[in-house]
Amino acid sequence: MKYYHQRFPAHLGIAAVLSIGEIFALRDSWLTYQMGMVPLYSGLFVLTASGIVLGSAKLTDLYEQKKHLRGTTMLTNKSFVDEVDGDGIAIPNNSAEKRQAKEPPFLEIRQEDENKHFLVCGDTGSGKSSIFHYFATQLQHRDEEIAVFYDPKCEFWKYHGSPERGDILLYPFSDSCPYWDLAAEVTRPEKAKLLAESLLPCTPGEEERFFVKSPRNILEHLLLEMKSQNASVDDLLKWLSSGEQIDEILAGDPVAQYIPKEAPDQRAGVLGSLSNVASHLKLLPPKDGRDSFSLAEMVQKRSGWLFIGAAGVADQQILQPLFSIWFNILIQQLLDFSPEDSPPATWIFIDEIASLKTLSFLEQAASQARSYNTRLVLGFQNKHQIENFYHKLAMPILSAPKTKIFLRTAEIDSAEWCARMIGEPEFEQRVISESSQLVGRRGESLSYRQDRKTEYLVLPAEFLSLGDREGFLQYQGMTTPIQFDYPDLTARNKVKRGKQQFQSKRRALNWI
C-alpha cells in the first residue's frame, strides 16, 4: 500500500521508455532509415521525459494535499482577520518577524463574544502577563467598562491604575488601602449565607460536612447581626474572640445548638473553624477615619477599576485567603444583578489563578457570568493546577472560555492537553494500492481509495519548543499562530508598605 502520487510518475516514465524501445526494435531491420530518424526519436524522448518530470511535481502537490472534512482549521493571520471580521478586544501579533512578514499586528475577535471568557495557558515567562497588559491598555479607552485585577505583584496597578478615575488598590498593608465595610456587603438577608460561604471556603463536595455547615450557619447569623447594628470588622473580631458573646447573640436561635456547652469537643471544633475567619479579617485596616469600601457599592457605582494585590511574595502568601474571599464576594455581587438590567461590562483578570487556591464561585461565574455582562480572563501554567484545587469542577472551568490562547509549556501532559484543546480535525487523502507485478507490463492492477483519519492540528511537541510570547490563538473553531513583543508600558504609580502592616500584627496579638 503506497501513496499514488509517489508511484504514478514512475509508472509513466518506465512505460514511456519501454514504448520507445519497442518502436526502435520494430524498425531494427530498417537500420538506414532508422538512423535518419534518431534525432526525431531523441527529441520525442526528451519532451516526454520533461513532461513527466513537470507533471510529476504537479501530481505530487495534488496528492500531498489533505482535504479538511471537519473540526478546527489552521488559518494564516490574514485569513483569520478576513474570516472573523472582528470588532472587539484584540490579541497581540506584533513581533518583529510578524511585522517583516506584513502580518496583521492585532487579531480582533467579535465584541459579542467577549462575555464568553478568555483562557491563557503557558509557563512562567511565556507571555501571559503581556497579553493581560495588552488587554488592559485597550480597556483604557472604554469609559463605561470596568476591570478588576488580581495583582499579586502590583504590576498592573503600577502601569494601569488611575486614582483620578477612582481606581482602588486593595492592599491591606498599604496606608492608602480603604477600610472594608463588611456589613455593607449584606445588601439583603439572603446574601449573608453566600458571604459566610466565601469567608469559610471548603473543598468542593464537602459543603454538607458538620464542621463546615455549622460554622457557616453561625457566621451567617453574626453577619446579619453586623448589618442590624451597622457594626465594624473590629466588632465582629470581638464577637469571634469570645464564645460567651457568640452565645449571647445566638440565644434563642436554632443555630445555638451547634455549640452546646454540654459537648465541649463539638463546641471547640465549631468555634475553631470560626477563628479561621478572624485570622483573615484581623489583617484588614481598621475603621480609623480612612475611606471605606464595599464590593457591593463598587459594582453598583462602577466608578473605577479595582486592583487586589500585594507588593511581595511574603505578603501575597499571608493575604491569599483574604484575596480569595474578595474575589468570591465580587462574583456574588456581579451575579446579583438581573440580566434584564443590562449592566455595563466588567472584566475580571486573574493570572496565576492557582495561587488563589479554591474560588468557591469560579465555576458558577464561568458558566453564568456572561448573562451578567461579566468577562473572565483566566491565566494559569497547566491544567493540573486547576484540577488540584477544583477536582470535578476543573473541566467545566477550563472548557467554558470561547477564546483560548496557548503559549509554551514544558510539561508533556500539558502539551498534550493543549493539543487536544485545539483539536484533532478529520482529514481525507487519496491512497493507492498496486500489485507486485512489473510496472508497465500487462496484468498490473492499480486501485485507490479515500483514506480518512483524525490527527492533531498542532502537535504536542510544538508547545514544548515555542519561544517566549509565541503560541496559538483558538477562536470559533479556527486556530492561528501568534507572536508578539512585550508591551510598551509607562509607570504611573508606586506601591509602598505602610505602618498598617505592623498595626495589623499588633491587632492580631491583641485578638489572641
Coordinates of C-alpha atoms in Angstrom, one line a residue, residues 3-506:
Y3 CA 0.6 6.8 -1.9
Y4 CA -0.4 7.1 -5.6
H5 CA 1.5 10.4 -6.1
Q6 CA 4.7 8.7 -5.0
R7 CA 4.5 6.0 -7.7
F8 CA 2.4 7.2 -10.6
P9 CA 5.1 9.4 -12.2
A10 CA 7.4 6.4 -12.1
H11 CA 4.8 4.3 -13.9
L12 CA 4.6 6.8 -16.7
G13 CA 8.3 7.2 -17.0
I14 CA 9.0 3.5 -17.3
A15 CA 6.1 2.9 -19.7
A16 CA 7.3 5.7 -21.9
V17 CA 10.9 4.4 -22.0
L18 CA 9.7 0.8 -22.8
S19 CA 7.3 2.0 -25.5
I20 CA 10.1 4.0 -27.3
G21 CA 12.4 1.0 -27.0
E22 CA 9.8 -1.2 -28.7
I23 CA 9.5 1.3 -31.5
F24 CA 13.2 1.1 -32.1
A25 CA 13.1 -2.7 -32.1
L26 CA 10.3 -2.9 -34.7
R27 CA 12.3 -0.8 -37.0
D28 CA 15.6 -2.5 -36.4
S29 CA 15.5 -4.1 -39.9
W30 CA 15.3 -0.7 -41.5
L31 CA 18.5 0.5 -39.9
T32 CA 19.4 3.0 -42.5
Y33 CA 16.0 4.6 -42.3
Q34 CA 16.1 4.5 -38.6
M35 CA 19.5 6.2 -38.4
G36 CA 17.9 9.2 -40.0
M37 CA 15.0 9.1 -37.6
V38 CA 17.2 9.0 -34.4
P39 CA 17.2 12.8 -33.9
L40 CA 13.4 12.8 -34.1
Y41 CA 13.1 10.0 -31.6
S42 CA 15.6 11.6 -29.3
G43 CA 13.6 14.8 -29.3
L44 CA 10.4 13.0 -28.6
F45 CA 12.1 11.2 -25.7
V46 CA 13.3 14.5 -24.2
L47 CA 9.9 16.1 -24.5
T48 CA 8.2 13.1 -23.0
A49 CA 10.7 12.9 -20.1
S50 CA 10.4 16.6 -19.4
G51 CA 6.6 16.4 -19.4
I52 CA 6.7 13.5 -17.0
V53 CA 9.0 15.5 -14.6
L54 CA 6.9 18.6 -14.7
G55 CA 3.7 16.6 -14.4
S56 CA 5.2 14.7 -11.5
A57 CA 5.6 17.8 -9.5
K58 CA 2.0 18.8 -10.1
L59 CA 0.7 15.4 -9.3
T60 CA 2.8 15.3 -6.1
D61 CA 1.3 18.6 -5.0
L62 CA -2.2 17.4 -5.8
Y63 CA -1.9 14.1 -3.9
E64 CA 0.0 15.5 -0.9
Q65 CA -2.9 17.9 -0.2
K66 CA -5.2 16.7 2.6
K67 CA -8.8 17.7 2.3
H68 CA -10.2 19.0 5.6
L69 CA -13.5 17.5 6.4
R70 CA -14.5 18.7 9.8
G71 CA -13.0 20.1 13.1
T72 CA -10.6 23.0 13.8
T73 CA -8.9 24.7 10.9
M74 CA -5.5 26.3 10.8
L75 CA -5.6 29.8 9.2
T76 CA -2.9 32.3 8.4
N77 CA -3.2 35.6 10.3
K78 CA -4.6 37.4 7.3
S79 CA -7.2 34.7 6.6
F80 CA -8.2 34.8 10.3
V81 CA -8.8 38.5 10.2
D82 CA -10.8 38.2 7.0
E83 CA -12.8 35.3 8.3
V84 CA -13.6 36.8 11.8
D85 CA -14.0 40.4 10.8
G86 CA -13.7 41.3 14.5
D87 CA -14.7 44.5 16.2
G88 CA -13.8 43.6 19.8
I89 CA -10.7 43.1 22.0
A90 CA -7.5 42.4 20.1
I91 CA -4.9 39.7 20.7
P92 CA -1.4 40.9 20.0
N93 CA 0.6 39.7 17.0
N94 CA 3.2 42.4 16.6
S95 CA 6.6 40.8 16.8
A96 CA 9.4 42.0 14.5
E97 CA 9.1 38.8 12.5
K98 CA 5.3 39.3 12.0
R99 CA 5.9 42.9 11.0
Q100 CA 8.5 41.9 8.5
A101 CA 6.0 39.5 7.0
K102 CA 3.4 42.2 6.9
E103 CA 1.1 40.2 9.1
P104 CA -1.8 41.9 11.0
P105 CA -0.3 43.3 14.3
F106 CA -3.6 42.6 16.2
L107 CA -6.2 39.9 15.8
E108 CA -9.6 41.1 16.9
I109 CA -12.4 38.8 18.0
R110 CA -16.1 39.8 17.8
Q111 CA -17.3 42.0 20.5
E112 CA -20.4 39.9 21.0
D113 CA -18.1 37.0 22.1
E114 CA -16.1 38.9 24.7
N115 CA -18.5 37.9 27.5
K116 CA -17.8 34.2 26.7
H117 CA -14.5 34.5 28.6
F118 CA -10.8 34.0 27.8
L119 CA -8.2 31.4 28.8
V120 CA -4.4 31.9 28.6
C121 CA -2.2 28.9 29.3
G122 CA 1.6 29.0 29.5
D123 CA 4.6 28.6 31.7
T124 CA 6.2 31.4 33.7
G125 CA 7.8 33.8 31.2
S126 CA 5.8 32.6 28.2
G127 CA 3.8 35.9 27.9
K128 CA 0.6 35.5 29.9
S129 CA 1.1 38.8 31.7
S130 CA 2.0 40.6 28.4
I131 CA -1.4 39.6 27.0
F132 CA -3.1 40.9 30.1
H133 CA -1.3 44.2 29.8
Y134 CA -2.4 44.5 26.1
F135 CA -6.0 43.9 27.1
A136 CA -5.8 46.5 30.0
T137 CA -4.3 49.1 27.6
Q138 CA -7.2 48.6 25.2
L139 CA -9.8 48.9 28.0
Q140 CA -8.4 52.3 29.0
H141 CA -10.4 53.6 26.0
R142 CA -13.7 52.0 27.1
D143 CA -15.1 54.5 29.6
E144 CA -18.2 52.6 30.6
E145 CA -16.4 49.3 31.3
I146 CA -14.5 48.5 34.5
A147 CA -11.8 46.0 35.2
V148 CA -10.8 44.0 38.3
F149 CA -7.2 42.6 38.5
Y150 CA -5.7 40.0 40.7
D151 CA -2.4 41.8 41.1
P152 CA 0.0 39.8 43.4
K153 CA 3.0 42.0 42.4
C154 CA 1.1 45.2 42.0
E155 CA 2.4 45.4 38.4
F156 CA -1.0 46.2 36.9
W157 CA -1.6 48.9 39.4
K158 CA 1.8 50.3 38.6
Y159 CA 1.1 50.6 34.9
H160 CA -2.7 50.9 34.6
G161 CA -4.1 52.2 37.9
S162 CA -5.6 55.7 37.9
P163 CA -6.6 57.2 41.2
E164 CA -8.1 60.2 39.3
R165 CA -10.5 57.8 37.7
G166 CA -11.5 56.4 41.1
D167 CA -9.4 53.2 40.9
I168 CA -8.8 51.4 44.2
L169 CA -5.8 49.2 45.3
L170 CA -6.8 46.7 47.9
Y171 CA -3.5 46.0 49.6
P172 CA -4.2 45.8 53.3
F173 CA -0.6 46.6 54.3
S174 CA -0.6 49.9 52.4
D175 CA -1.6 53.1 54.2
S176 CA -3.8 54.0 51.2
C177 CA -5.9 50.9 51.5
P178 CA -9.5 51.7 52.4
Y179 CA -11.5 50.2 55.2
W180 CA -13.6 47.3 54.1
D181 CA -17.2 47.7 55.2
L182 CA -18.2 44.1 55.5
A183 CA -21.7 44.9 56.8
A184 CA -22.4 46.8 53.6
E185 CA -21.9 43.6 51.6
V186 CA -25.1 42.3 53.2
T187 CA -27.4 44.0 50.7
R188 CA -30.3 41.6 51.6
P189 CA -30.7 38.8 54.2
E190 CA -30.1 36.1 51.6
K191 CA -26.7 37.5 51.0
A192 CA -25.4 36.6 54.5
K193 CA -25.4 32.9 53.6
L194 CA -23.3 33.5 50.5
L195 CA -20.9 35.7 52.4
A196 CA -20.5 33.1 55.0
E197 CA -19.6 30.6 52.3
S198 CA -17.0 33.0 50.9
L199 CA -15.5 33.7 54.4
L200 CA -15.4 29.9 55.2
P201 CA -14.5 28.2 51.9
C202 CA -14.2 24.4 51.6
T203 CA -13.2 21.8 49.1
P204 CA -15.9 21.1 46.5
G205 CA -18.1 18.3 47.8
E206 CA -17.6 19.0 51.5
E207 CA -20.3 21.6 51.9
E208 CA -22.6 19.3 54.0
R209 CA -19.9 18.2 56.5
F210 CA -20.8 19.2 60.0
F211 CA -17.7 21.2 60.8
V212 CA -18.3 23.1 57.5
K213 CA -22.0 23.7 57.6
S214 CA -22.3 24.5 61.3
P215 CA -19.7 27.4 61.5
R216 CA -21.2 28.8 58.2
N217 CA -24.7 28.9 59.7
I218 CA -23.3 30.6 62.8
L219 CA -21.3 33.1 60.8
E220 CA -24.4 33.9 58.7
H221 CA -26.2 34.8 61.9
L222 CA -23.3 37.0 63.0
L223 CA -23.3 38.8 59.7
L224 CA -27.0 39.6 59.9
E225 CA -26.3 41.0 63.4
M226 CA -23.5 43.1 62.0
K227 CA -25.9 44.5 59.4
S228 CA -28.6 45.3 62.0
Q229 CA -26.1 47.1 64.3
N230 CA -24.0 48.6 61.5
A231 CA -21.1 47.0 63.2
S232 CA -17.5 47.2 62.1
V233 CA -15.0 44.4 61.4
D234 CA -13.4 45.1 64.8
D235 CA -16.8 44.4 66.4
L236 CA -17.0 41.1 64.6
L237 CA -13.5 40.2 65.7
K238 CA -14.5 40.8 69.3
W239 CA -17.5 38.5 68.9
L240 CA -15.4 35.8 67.4
S241 CA -12.8 36.1 70.2
S242 CA -15.4 35.2 72.9
G243 CA -17.6 32.2 72.9
E244 CA -19.8 33.8 75.5
Q245 CA -20.5 36.8 73.2
I246 CA -21.5 34.4 70.5
D247 CA -23.8 32.6 72.9
E248 CA -25.4 35.9 73.8
I249 CA -26.0 36.8 70.1
L250 CA -27.3 33.4 69.2
A251 CA -29.6 33.0 72.2
G252 CA -33.0 31.6 71.2
D253 CA -31.9 30.8 67.7
P254 CA -31.7 27.2 66.5
V255 CA -28.1 27.6 65.4
A256 CA -27.1 27.8 69.0
Q257 CA -27.4 24.1 69.2
Y258 CA -24.2 23.8 67.2
I259 CA -22.0 25.0 70.1
P260 CA -23.6 23.4 73.2
K261 CA -21.5 23.7 76.4
E262 CA -22.5 20.2 77.2
A263 CA -20.4 19.0 74.2
P264 CA -17.1 20.7 74.7
D265 CA -15.3 18.9 71.8
Q266 CA -18.0 19.8 69.3
R267 CA -18.1 23.4 70.6
A268 CA -14.4 23.7 70.4
G269 CA -14.4 22.4 66.8
V270 CA -17.0 24.8 65.6
L271 CA -15.5 27.8 67.3
G272 CA -12.1 26.8 66.0
S273 CA -13.4 27.0 62.4
L274 CA -14.8 30.5 63.2
S275 CA -11.4 31.5 64.4
N276 CA -10.1 30.9 60.9
V277 CA -12.3 33.8 59.7
A278 CA -10.9 36.0 62.4
S279 CA -7.3 35.2 61.4
H280 CA -8.0 36.7 57.9
L281 CA -10.1 39.7 59.0
K282 CA -7.5 40.8 61.5
L283 CA -5.2 41.7 58.6
L284 CA -7.6 44.4 57.4
P285 CA -7.0 48.1 58.1
P286 CA -9.2 49.5 61.0
K287 CA -12.0 51.9 60.7
D288 CA -9.9 54.9 61.7
G289 CA -11.3 57.7 59.5
R290 CA -9.9 56.5 56.2
D291 CA -12.2 56.0 53.2
S292 CA -14.5 53.0 53.3
F293 CA -15.1 50.5 50.6
S294 CA -17.5 47.7 49.7
L295 CA -17.7 45.5 46.7
A296 CA -21.4 45.9 46.6
E297 CA -21.1 49.6 46.2
M298 CA -18.3 49.3 43.7
V299 CA -20.4 47.0 41.5
Q300 CA -23.4 49.4 41.7
K301 CA -21.5 52.7 41.0
R302 CA -18.7 51.3 38.7
S303 CA -16.7 54.5 39.2
G304 CA -13.3 53.0 38.8
W305 CA -11.1 49.9 38.4
L306 CA -10.2 47.6 41.3
F307 CA -6.8 46.0 41.9
I308 CA -6.4 43.3 44.5
G309 CA -2.8 42.5 45.3
A310 CA 0.4 42.8 47.4
A311 CA 3.9 44.1 47.0
G312 CA 5.9 40.9 47.6
V313 CA 5.8 37.1 47.8
A314 CA 5.6 37.0 51.6
D315 CA 2.7 39.5 51.7
Q316 CA 1.0 37.6 48.9
Q317 CA 1.1 34.3 50.8
I318 CA -0.2 36.0 54.0
L319 CA -3.0 37.8 52.3
Q320 CA -4.0 35.0 49.8
P321 CA -7.1 33.8 51.9
L322 CA -8.3 37.4 52.0
F323 CA -7.8 37.9 48.3
S324 CA -9.9 34.7 47.6
I325 CA -12.6 36.0 49.9
W326 CA -12.8 39.3 48.0
F327 CA -13.0 37.6 44.6
N328 CA -15.7 35.2 45.8
I329 CA -17.8 38.1 47.1
L330 CA -17.1 40.1 44.0
I331 CA -18.5 37.3 41.8
Q332 CA -21.6 37.1 44.1
Q333 CA -22.3 40.8 43.8
L334 CA -21.9 40.8 40.0
L335 CA -24.3 37.8 39.7
D336 CA -26.8 39.6 41.9
F337 CA -28.0 41.8 39.0
S338 CA -30.9 40.9 36.9
P339 CA -29.8 40.0 33.4
E340 CA -32.5 42.4 32.1
D341 CA -30.7 45.3 33.8
S342 CA -28.0 45.2 31.1
P343 CA -25.2 46.2 33.4
P344 CA -22.0 47.7 32.0
A345 CA -19.3 45.2 31.1
T346 CA -17.0 44.1 33.9
W347 CA -13.6 42.4 33.2
I348 CA -12.1 40.1 35.8
F349 CA -8.4 39.4 35.2
I350 CA -6.9 36.5 37.3
D351 CA -3.4 35.5 36.3
E352 CA -1.8 32.5 38.1
I353 CA -5.2 31.6 39.3
A354 CA -3.9 28.6 41.2
S355 CA -2.2 30.9 43.7
L356 CA -5.7 31.8 44.9
K357 CA -6.3 28.1 45.6
T358 CA -10.1 27.5 45.5
L359 CA -12.5 30.2 44.5
S360 CA -15.9 28.7 45.5
F361 CA -17.9 30.7 42.9
L362 CA -15.5 30.4 40.0
E363 CA -17.3 27.6 38.2
Q364 CA -20.6 29.4 38.6
A365 CA -19.0 32.6 37.2
A366 CA -17.6 30.6 34.2
S367 CA -21.0 29.2 33.4
Q368 CA -23.3 32.1 34.2
A369 CA -21.4 35.4 34.3
R370 CA -21.8 36.1 30.6
S371 CA -25.5 36.6 31.2
Y372 CA -24.5 39.5 33.5
N373 CA -22.0 41.0 31.1
T374 CA -19.0 39.8 33.0
R375 CA -15.9 38.6 31.2
L376 CA -13.3 36.3 32.8
V377 CA -9.7 36.3 31.7
L378 CA -8.0 33.4 33.4
G379 CA -4.3 32.6 33.3
F380 CA -2.5 29.5 34.6
Q381 CA 0.5 27.4 33.8
N382 CA -1.1 23.9 33.3
K383 CA -4.3 22.1 33.8
H384 CA -3.0 20.1 36.8
Q385 CA -3.0 23.3 38.8
I386 CA -6.7 23.7 38.2
E387 CA -7.5 20.1 38.8
N388 CA -5.6 20.1 42.0
F389 CA -8.0 22.7 43.6
Y390 CA -11.2 22.2 41.6
H391 CA -11.4 18.5 41.1
K392 CA -14.5 17.6 39.1
L393 CA -15.2 21.3 38.5
A394 CA -12.0 21.8 36.7
M395 CA -13.3 20.5 33.3
P396 CA -16.3 23.0 33.1
I397 CA -14.0 25.8 34.2
L398 CA -11.4 25.0 31.5
S399 CA -13.8 24.4 28.7
A400 CA -16.0 27.4 29.3
P401 CA -13.8 30.1 27.7
K402 CA -14.5 30.6 24.0
T403 CA -11.3 32.3 23.2
K404 CA -8.2 30.3 24.2
I405 CA -4.5 31.2 23.9
F406 CA -1.9 28.5 24.3
L407 CA 1.7 29.5 24.9
R408 CA 4.8 27.5 25.7
T409 CA 4.7 24.7 28.3
A410 CA 7.5 22.5 29.4
E411 CA 5.2 19.7 30.8
I412 CA 4.4 16.9 28.4
D413 CA 1.0 16.2 29.8
S414 CA 0.0 19.9 29.5
A415 CA 1.4 20.0 25.9
E416 CA -0.9 17.0 25.0
W417 CA -3.8 18.7 26.7
C418 CA -3.2 21.9 24.7
A419 CA -3.1 19.9 21.5
R420 CA -6.3 18.2 22.4
M421 CA -8.0 21.5 23.3
I422 CA -7.0 22.9 19.9
G423 CA -8.5 19.8 18.3
E424 CA -8.0 16.8 16.2
P425 CA -9.7 17.5 12.9
E426 CA -10.6 14.9 10.3
F427 CA -8.8 14.8 7.0
E428 CA -9.2 12.9 3.8
Q429 CA -6.4 11.8 1.5
R430 CA -6.2 9.6 -1.6
V431 CA -4.3 6.3 -1.1
I432 CA -3.2 3.9 -3.9
S433 CA -2.8 0.1 -3.8
E434 CA -0.8 -1.7 -6.5
S435 CA 0.0 -5.3 -7.5
S436 CA 3.6 -6.7 -7.1
Q437 CA 3.9 -7.3 -10.9
L438 CA 6.4 -5.4 -13.1
V439 CA 5.3 -1.9 -13.6
G440 CA 4.3 -1.1 -17.1
R441 CA 3.5 -4.7 -18.2
R442 CA 0.3 -6.5 -18.7
G443 CA -1.6 -7.7 -15.6
E444 CA -0.7 -4.8 -13.4
S445 CA -3.5 -3.8 -11.1
L446 CA -3.9 -0.3 -9.6
S447 CA -6.7 0.9 -7.3
Y448 CA -7.2 3.8 -5.0
R449 CA -9.4 4.7 -2.1
Q450 CA -10.1 7.8 0.1
D451 CA -8.4 7.4 3.5
R452 CA -9.9 9.4 6.4
K453 CA -8.2 9.9 9.7
T454 CA -8.0 12.4 12.6
E455 CA -4.8 13.9 13.7
Y456 CA -3.5 16.8 15.9
L457 CA -3.8 20.2 14.2
V458 CA -0.8 21.3 16.4
L459 CA 1.5 18.5 17.7
P460 CA 2.2 18.4 21.4
A461 CA 5.9 18.7 20.7
E462 CA 5.3 22.2 19.2
F463 CA 4.1 23.6 22.5
L464 CA 7.3 22.3 24.1
S465 CA 9.5 24.2 21.7
L466 CA 7.7 27.6 21.5
G467 CA 9.7 30.7 22.2
D468 CA 8.7 33.5 24.6
R469 CA 5.5 35.3 23.7
E470 CA 4.7 32.8 20.9
G471 CA 1.8 30.5 20.7
F472 CA -1.6 29.8 19.1
L473 CA -4.9 31.5 19.3
Q474 CA -8.1 29.4 19.1
Y475 CA -11.4 31.1 18.4
Q476 CA -14.7 29.9 16.8
G477 CA -13.1 26.6 15.6
M478 CA -10.2 28.5 14.0
T479 CA -6.6 28.4 15.0
T480 CA -3.8 30.8 14.0
P481 CA -0.2 31.2 15.2
I482 CA 0.6 34.4 17.1
Q483 CA 3.9 36.1 18.1
F484 CA 4.1 39.4 20.0
D485 CA 6.5 41.8 21.6
Y486 CA 6.5 42.8 25.2
P487 CA 4.1 45.8 25.5
D488 CA 5.5 49.3 25.8
L489 CA 4.3 50.5 29.3
T490 CA 4.8 53.6 31.3
A491 CA 4.8 53.5 35.1
R492 CA 2.0 55.6 36.7
N493 CA 2.0 54.6 40.4
K494 CA 4.3 53.4 43.1
V495 CA 3.4 51.0 45.9
K496 CA 4.8 51.2 49.4
R497 CA 4.2 49.2 52.5
G498 CA 2.9 51.4 55.3
K499 CA 2.5 51.3 59.0
Q500 CA -0.6 49.3 58.5
Q501 CA 1.4 46.0 58.3
F502 CA 2.7 46.4 61.8
Q503 CA -0.7 47.7 63.1
S504 CA -2.3 44.5 61.8
K505 CA 0.2 42.4 63.6
R506 CA -0.5 44.2 66.8

